Amino acid sequence: MKSLDEKLNAMKVRLQNGKAKIMILGLGSVGSYLLDYLVSMQSENMEIYVAGRDPNKLTMNVNIVRIAAAIRGQCRSEIKIISDVDFNDVAQLTDCIGSVKPDIIVNSSRAYSGLKYGSISWSNVRAYGIWSPLSIKYVKNIMEAYEKAKSDAIVINTSYSDAIIPWLKSAGKAYPDFGSGNVNHLVPRIKYAAAELSNIKDFWNIDVTYATAHFHDVVISKEGHTENVDQLISLKYDGKKLDVDMNEVFSRCKIAMPVDAKRNMMNASSNFEIVSAILGAVTEGKKYKLHCPGVFGEIGGYPVVIDGGGENIKAYIDQSEFSLPEMRAKNRESIYLDGVEDVTDGTLIYTDELLQKVRKAFGVELVKKVPFDRIDEVARTIISEIIEKFRG
């Protein structure tokens, strides 16, 4: 598997004489929103491929996006449908990726669709890590197919990348380059809140550098506090550090949000931000700072820079404010509260606290350690013994 820098620079060469090929795997609400946002870029130099299991659903979702964008005068990109792709079938995925040879792959597929897992877990066990075997179930097949197709696309993963990208890496498998969402969802809330407290009108010019894992995305967004865990965060405006009460900032991050599929506008926007940053760095030589979970196979979420300004494009974790050891430690502290004790040697290890909560809430005995070769087995147990019994 090539490094992210090698992939970015290879893409730069390809796009000098060709169109960018973006592949979306799974066209549920996240994929559909993302397709709409990509089409709104009005680029004639982009081909978008959507792949999934249900040809009728794919066609209907593509049609609504295409026609709505055409009404707005924005439909310039070609959209192609690849149907009957079963994400359980590595051979089908290999053919799909190999035939298109995409530059960027966005995995928005879900092993159990139509359900926000947090609607079950947050109120019962107050942790999201329980769902890790479901989150990795399809992307492990996608990355196996990716290797078999000899792809050098940049891969973006959508579901719980804080743990599942390092899970793949620790197992010696190919792994996505970026995760979308999670810490990224907090950054705009923080900017809005800090701007209100500091009487800043151009909130978008507040520079946030933040390292934290999924638990704190949820607890701050839902409840407006950090569970008494100090956060590794820096806020700057006009090059100077903002003097704001961070507890008050976090309290203002609790804002009313829908609980249905409309929430997926945020995750789709996170994917869009990464795709547009990659394209901007590759084709225009721009520099971007993003916040992404699982980047470079690291546990948790990190500030990451994509810099296209030099002769060679570079991507790296931003250590201008905090060292990598500091960020790693803080992320482990956060993800532990999400029920993940460690990810090592191809094995995800649940915390004892999570196992006890699952036993009490659902009457289910989860295994302490989930090795790579037992992912599908544990995922089936979670679906049959928890989701199908307690989804309401």
XYZ file of C-alpha atoms in Angstrom:
392
model
C 0.000 0.000 0.000
C 1.419 3.377 -1.026
C 1.794 6.215 1.449
C -0.739 9.041 1.418
C 1.892 11.432 0.024
C 2.644 9.016 -2.819
C -1.064 8.720 -3.637
C -1.561 12.490 -3.618
C 1.391 13.097 -5.922
C 0.390 10.288 -8.288
C -3.081 11.823 -8.483
C -1.527 15.198 -9.277
C 0.169 13.689 -12.318
C -2.982 11.874 -13.473
C -5.236 14.894 -13.216
C -2.993 17.036 -15.378
C -4.518 15.269 -18.376
C -7.706 13.704 -17.070
C -10.841 14.011 -14.979
C -11.022 13.226 -11.279
C -12.889 9.965 -10.653
C -14.784 9.930 -7.358
C -16.428 6.665 -6.255
C -19.118 6.580 -3.563
C -19.736 3.130 -2.109
C -23.241 3.039 -0.644
C -25.909 5.583 -1.563
C -27.985 5.909 1.577
C -28.526 9.303 3.155
C -24.802 10.066 3.651
C -23.920 9.029 0.098
C -26.878 10.882 -1.401
C -26.088 14.115 0.412
C -22.444 13.779 -0.614
C -23.412 13.222 -4.238
C -25.506 16.393 -4.125
C -22.646 18.415 -2.632
C -20.155 17.120 -5.207
C -22.465 17.906 -8.108
C -22.900 21.417 -6.693
C -19.199 22.035 -7.381
C -20.271 22.409 -11.041
C -17.121 20.663 -12.243
C -16.879 19.329 -15.786
C -13.600 17.697 -14.780
C -15.168 15.211 -12.389
C -16.742 11.817 -12.963
C -18.772 10.443 -10.064
C -19.419 6.709 -9.739
C -21.979 5.386 -7.256
C -22.022 1.703 -6.353
C -24.387 -0.361 -4.253
C -26.620 -3.370 -3.959
C -30.035 -2.074 -5.029
C -30.222 -0.800 -8.620
C -33.670 0.738 -8.137
C -32.606 2.694 -5.051
C -29.388 3.823 -6.737
C -31.254 5.008 -9.822
C -33.884 6.900 -7.838
C -31.333 8.604 -5.590
C -29.139 9.579 -8.529
C -32.147 10.863 -10.484
C -33.323 13.195 -7.706
C -29.833 14.619 -7.220
C -29.196 15.003 -10.938
C -32.496 16.714 -11.737
C -32.450 18.942 -8.642
C -28.904 20.056 -9.527
C -29.934 20.672 -13.125
C -32.768 22.912 -11.919
C -30.152 24.931 -10.010
C -27.966 25.032 -13.117
C -25.224 23.090 -11.347
C -25.180 19.670 -13.000
C -21.886 19.528 -14.897
C -20.351 16.274 -13.649
C -21.108 12.909 -15.214
C -22.722 10.435 -12.792
C -22.440 6.712 -13.443
C -24.231 3.916 -11.594
C -22.644 0.558 -10.774
C -25.407 -1.645 -9.393
C -25.624 -5.122 -7.880
C -22.413 -4.692 -5.897
C -22.665 -6.747 -2.717
C -20.315 -5.370 -0.061
C -20.049 -8.869 1.396
C -18.515 -10.047 -1.894
C -14.838 -9.144 -2.219
C -14.715 -10.344 -5.840
C -17.540 -7.993 -6.858
C -15.878 -5.111 -5.041
C -12.566 -5.922 -6.713
C -14.190 -5.818 -10.154
C -15.955 -2.566 -9.280
C -12.801 -0.769 -8.112
C -10.595 -2.329 -10.787
C -12.875 -1.382 -13.682
C -13.233 2.284 -12.670
C -9.738 2.955 -11.281
C -11.014 5.817 -9.098
C -8.853 8.585 -7.688
C -10.891 8.874 -4.497
C -13.140 6.268 -2.848
C -15.658 7.281 -0.186
C -17.099 4.412 1.829
C -20.522 5.440 3.153
C -21.927 1.890 3.330
C -23.454 0.524 6.525
C -23.773 -3.077 7.675
C -27.152 -2.283 9.235
C -28.844 0.567 7.398
C -31.693 2.809 8.482
C -30.606 3.038 12.116
C -28.507 5.534 14.061
C -26.630 3.161 16.356
C -26.343 5.869 18.977
C -30.119 5.858 19.421
C -29.629 2.515 21.181
C -26.197 2.839 22.761
C -26.068 6.351 24.196
C -29.050 6.065 26.516
C -28.178 2.505 27.557
C -24.391 2.216 27.761
C -23.278 5.789 27.064
C -20.672 4.627 24.570
C -20.374 4.062 20.839
C -17.413 1.676 20.680
C -19.751 -1.310 21.058
C -20.603 -0.968 17.346
C -17.003 -1.232 16.080
C -17.458 -4.739 14.565
C -20.385 -3.418 12.515
C -18.457 -0.330 11.441
C -15.529 -2.393 10.152
C -17.584 -5.201 8.590
C -17.809 -3.743 5.065
C -14.737 -1.544 4.951
C -12.471 -4.533 5.639
C -13.917 -6.150 2.500
C -13.531 -2.919 0.555
C -9.874 -2.614 1.543
C -9.201 -6.253 0.674
C -10.728 -5.607 -2.746
C -8.724 -2.375 -2.986
C -5.490 -4.338 -2.632
C -6.570 -7.038 -5.077
C -7.486 -4.371 -7.642
C -4.037 -2.796 -7.119
C -5.719 0.542 -6.527
C -3.888 3.643 -5.359
C -7.034 5.680 -4.753
C -7.261 7.797 -1.623
C -9.878 6.191 0.619
C -12.208 8.031 2.995
C -14.195 6.035 5.531
C -17.409 7.247 7.153
C -18.202 5.076 10.174
C -16.301 5.166 13.498
C -12.890 5.648 11.951
C -11.381 6.500 15.391
C -11.088 2.755 16.022
C -11.645 0.837 12.809
C -8.905 2.402 10.670
C -6.266 1.581 13.331
C -7.893 -1.843 13.639
C -7.171 -2.529 9.977
C -3.670 -1.086 10.204
C -2.796 -3.093 13.324
C -3.897 -6.263 11.507
C -1.437 -5.536 8.703
C -4.237 -4.800 6.233
C -4.696 -1.953 3.786
C -6.565 0.854 5.546
C -8.395 4.083 4.608
C -6.376 7.282 4.502
C -8.980 9.486 6.184
C -11.997 9.133 8.408
C -14.828 11.626 8.154
C -17.005 13.130 10.858
C -16.727 12.839 14.659
C -14.236 15.511 15.867
C -14.933 17.412 12.645
C -18.560 17.883 13.745
C -17.487 19.744 16.861
C -15.210 22.292 15.191
C -17.969 24.509 13.675
C -19.916 24.476 16.950
C -16.782 25.608 18.773
C -16.203 28.409 16.268
C -19.761 29.661 16.598
C -19.621 29.575 20.406
C -16.199 31.233 20.677
C -17.260 33.944 18.226
C -20.361 34.721 20.285
C -18.330 34.995 23.489
C -15.623 37.133 21.852
C -17.952 39.300 19.745
C -16.278 38.110 16.538
C -18.359 38.479 13.380
C -16.218 36.425 10.989
C -16.372 33.208 13.000
C -14.949 31.261 10.063
C -11.575 32.929 10.623
C -11.221 31.408 14.089
C -8.488 28.777 13.866
C -9.209 25.603 15.854
C -6.642 22.914 16.597
C -8.208 20.006 18.435
C -7.393 16.375 19.192
C -10.084 14.163 20.706
C -11.949 10.941 20.027
C -15.574 10.118 19.330
C -16.824 10.087 22.916
C -16.205 13.796 23.327
C -17.800 14.644 20.012
C -20.966 13.054 21.375
C -20.938 14.177 24.998
C -20.094 17.795 24.128
C -22.596 17.940 21.258
C -25.388 16.274 23.217
C -24.771 17.544 26.751
C -22.437 20.544 26.534
C -19.692 19.276 28.862
C -16.504 17.199 28.750
C -17.218 14.654 31.509
C -14.504 16.455 33.552
C -11.794 15.529 31.040
C -9.444 18.365 30.069
C -9.449 18.918 26.326
C -6.422 19.330 24.070
C -7.620 22.362 22.128
C -6.261 25.698 20.904
C -8.305 28.623 19.555
C -6.696 31.496 17.674
C -7.996 34.574 15.902
C -5.834 36.910 13.844
C -2.803 34.897 14.922
C -3.445 35.359 18.653
C -4.842 32.891 21.165
C -8.429 33.560 22.155
C -8.994 34.089 25.851
C -12.344 32.370 26.335
C -13.871 30.189 29.013
C -13.732 26.769 27.346
C -16.344 25.329 29.683
C -18.724 28.008 28.450
C -17.710 27.318 24.849
C -18.451 23.625 25.263
C -21.763 24.336 26.992
C -22.831 26.367 23.949
C -21.962 23.471 21.648
C -25.144 21.767 22.838
C -27.523 22.884 20.131
C -30.828 21.441 18.942
C -30.349 18.915 16.151
C -32.587 16.386 14.374
C -32.198 12.732 15.283
C -33.270 11.281 11.929
C -31.348 10.919 8.652
C -31.022 14.702 8.288
C -28.145 14.463 10.771
C -26.188 12.740 8.027
C -25.839 16.088 6.282
C -22.944 16.642 8.689
C -21.141 13.408 7.870
C -21.658 13.956 4.156
C -20.259 17.466 4.596
C -17.224 16.004 6.367
C -16.622 13.722 3.394
C -17.107 16.652 1.045
C -14.586 18.741 2.985
C -11.942 16.035 2.611
C -12.663 15.445 -1.087
C -12.585 19.170 -1.892
C -9.361 19.630 0.107
C -7.687 16.776 -1.766
C -8.751 18.204 -5.113
C -7.775 21.734 -4.108
C -4.308 20.622 -3.014
C -3.781 18.416 -6.073
C -5.117 20.703 -8.791
C -4.626 24.203 -7.350
C -1.690 23.844 -4.968
C -3.681 24.958 -1.922
C -3.133 24.158 1.747
C -5.841 22.929 4.120
C -6.187 21.980 7.769
C -8.841 19.389 8.541
C -9.900 17.440 11.620
C -10.221 13.731 10.919
C -10.566 10.510 12.919
C -8.281 7.584 12.179
C -5.931 9.500 9.901
C -2.655 7.605 9.269
C -4.144 4.702 11.219
C -4.001 6.599 14.525
C -6.546 5.956 17.289
C -8.893 8.932 17.753
C -9.172 12.262 15.930
C -6.406 14.654 14.887
C -5.743 17.950 13.109
C -4.259 17.066 9.726
C -2.752 19.269 7.023
C -2.843 18.667 3.270
C -0.311 21.020 1.676
C -0.193 21.277 -2.098
C 1.940 24.424 -2.133
C 5.356 22.853 -2.729
C 6.826 20.823 -5.524
C 5.454 17.716 -3.835
C 2.144 17.482 -1.992
C 2.464 16.579 1.685
C -0.058 15.403 4.277
C 0.739 15.254 7.968
C -0.685 15.530 11.476
C -0.398 19.153 12.618
C 1.925 19.327 15.632
C 2.186 23.119 15.712
C 0.175 23.303 18.949
C 0.477 19.839 20.498
C 2.961 16.997 20.184
C 1.916 13.682 18.689
C 2.443 11.836 22.027
C 0.167 14.378 23.748
C -2.525 13.896 21.126
C -2.258 10.116 21.212
C -2.627 10.079 24.989
C -5.635 12.405 24.958
C -7.338 10.372 22.252
C -6.875 7.160 24.203
C -8.377 8.854 27.255
C -11.433 9.842 25.207
C -11.942 6.594 23.334
C -11.674 4.603 26.576
C -14.851 6.367 27.694
C -16.389 5.197 24.416
C -15.785 1.587 25.424
C -12.528 0.876 23.566
C -9.578 -0.050 25.787
C -7.125 -0.653 22.951
C -6.650 -1.627 19.324
C -3.554 -3.751 18.844
C -2.264 -6.678 16.776
C -5.486 -6.894 14.768
C -7.635 -7.072 17.900
C -10.108 -4.562 19.296
C -10.344 -4.721 23.082
C -13.480 -3.519 24.851
C -13.273 -1.901 28.287
C -14.496 -3.849 31.285
C -16.878 -0.991 32.018
C -18.529 -1.352 28.609
C -18.885 -5.120 29.000
C -20.584 -4.610 32.358
C -22.948 -1.974 30.943
C -23.858 -4.199 27.962
C -24.539 -7.098 30.321
C -26.794 -4.936 32.491
C -28.610 -3.090 29.698
C -29.045 -5.866 27.131
C -28.349 -9.123 28.949
C -25.598 -9.883 26.426
C -22.102 -11.191 27.189
C -19.781 -9.586 24.653
C -16.302 -10.995 24.259
C -13.552 -8.857 25.799
C -11.336 -9.118 22.719
C -12.474 -9.142 19.088
C -9.704 -10.525 16.854
C -9.812 -9.749 13.161
C -11.004 -13.222 12.179
C -14.033 -12.972 14.504
C -15.360 -9.620 13.303
C -18.266 -11.051 11.290
C -19.246 -13.407 14.100
C -19.365 -10.643 16.717
C -21.163 -8.320 14.302
C -23.887 -10.945 13.810
C -24.276 -11.286 17.573
C -24.642 -7.530 18.019
C -27.282 -7.383 15.281
C -29.334 -10.341 16.499
C -28.998 -9.906 20.265
C -28.963 -6.111 20.599
C -30.149 -4.208 17.522
C -33.042 -6.445 16.524
C -34.250 -6.767 20.125
C -33.794 -3.246 21.378
C -34.125 -0.889 18.401
C -37.756 -0.161 19.415
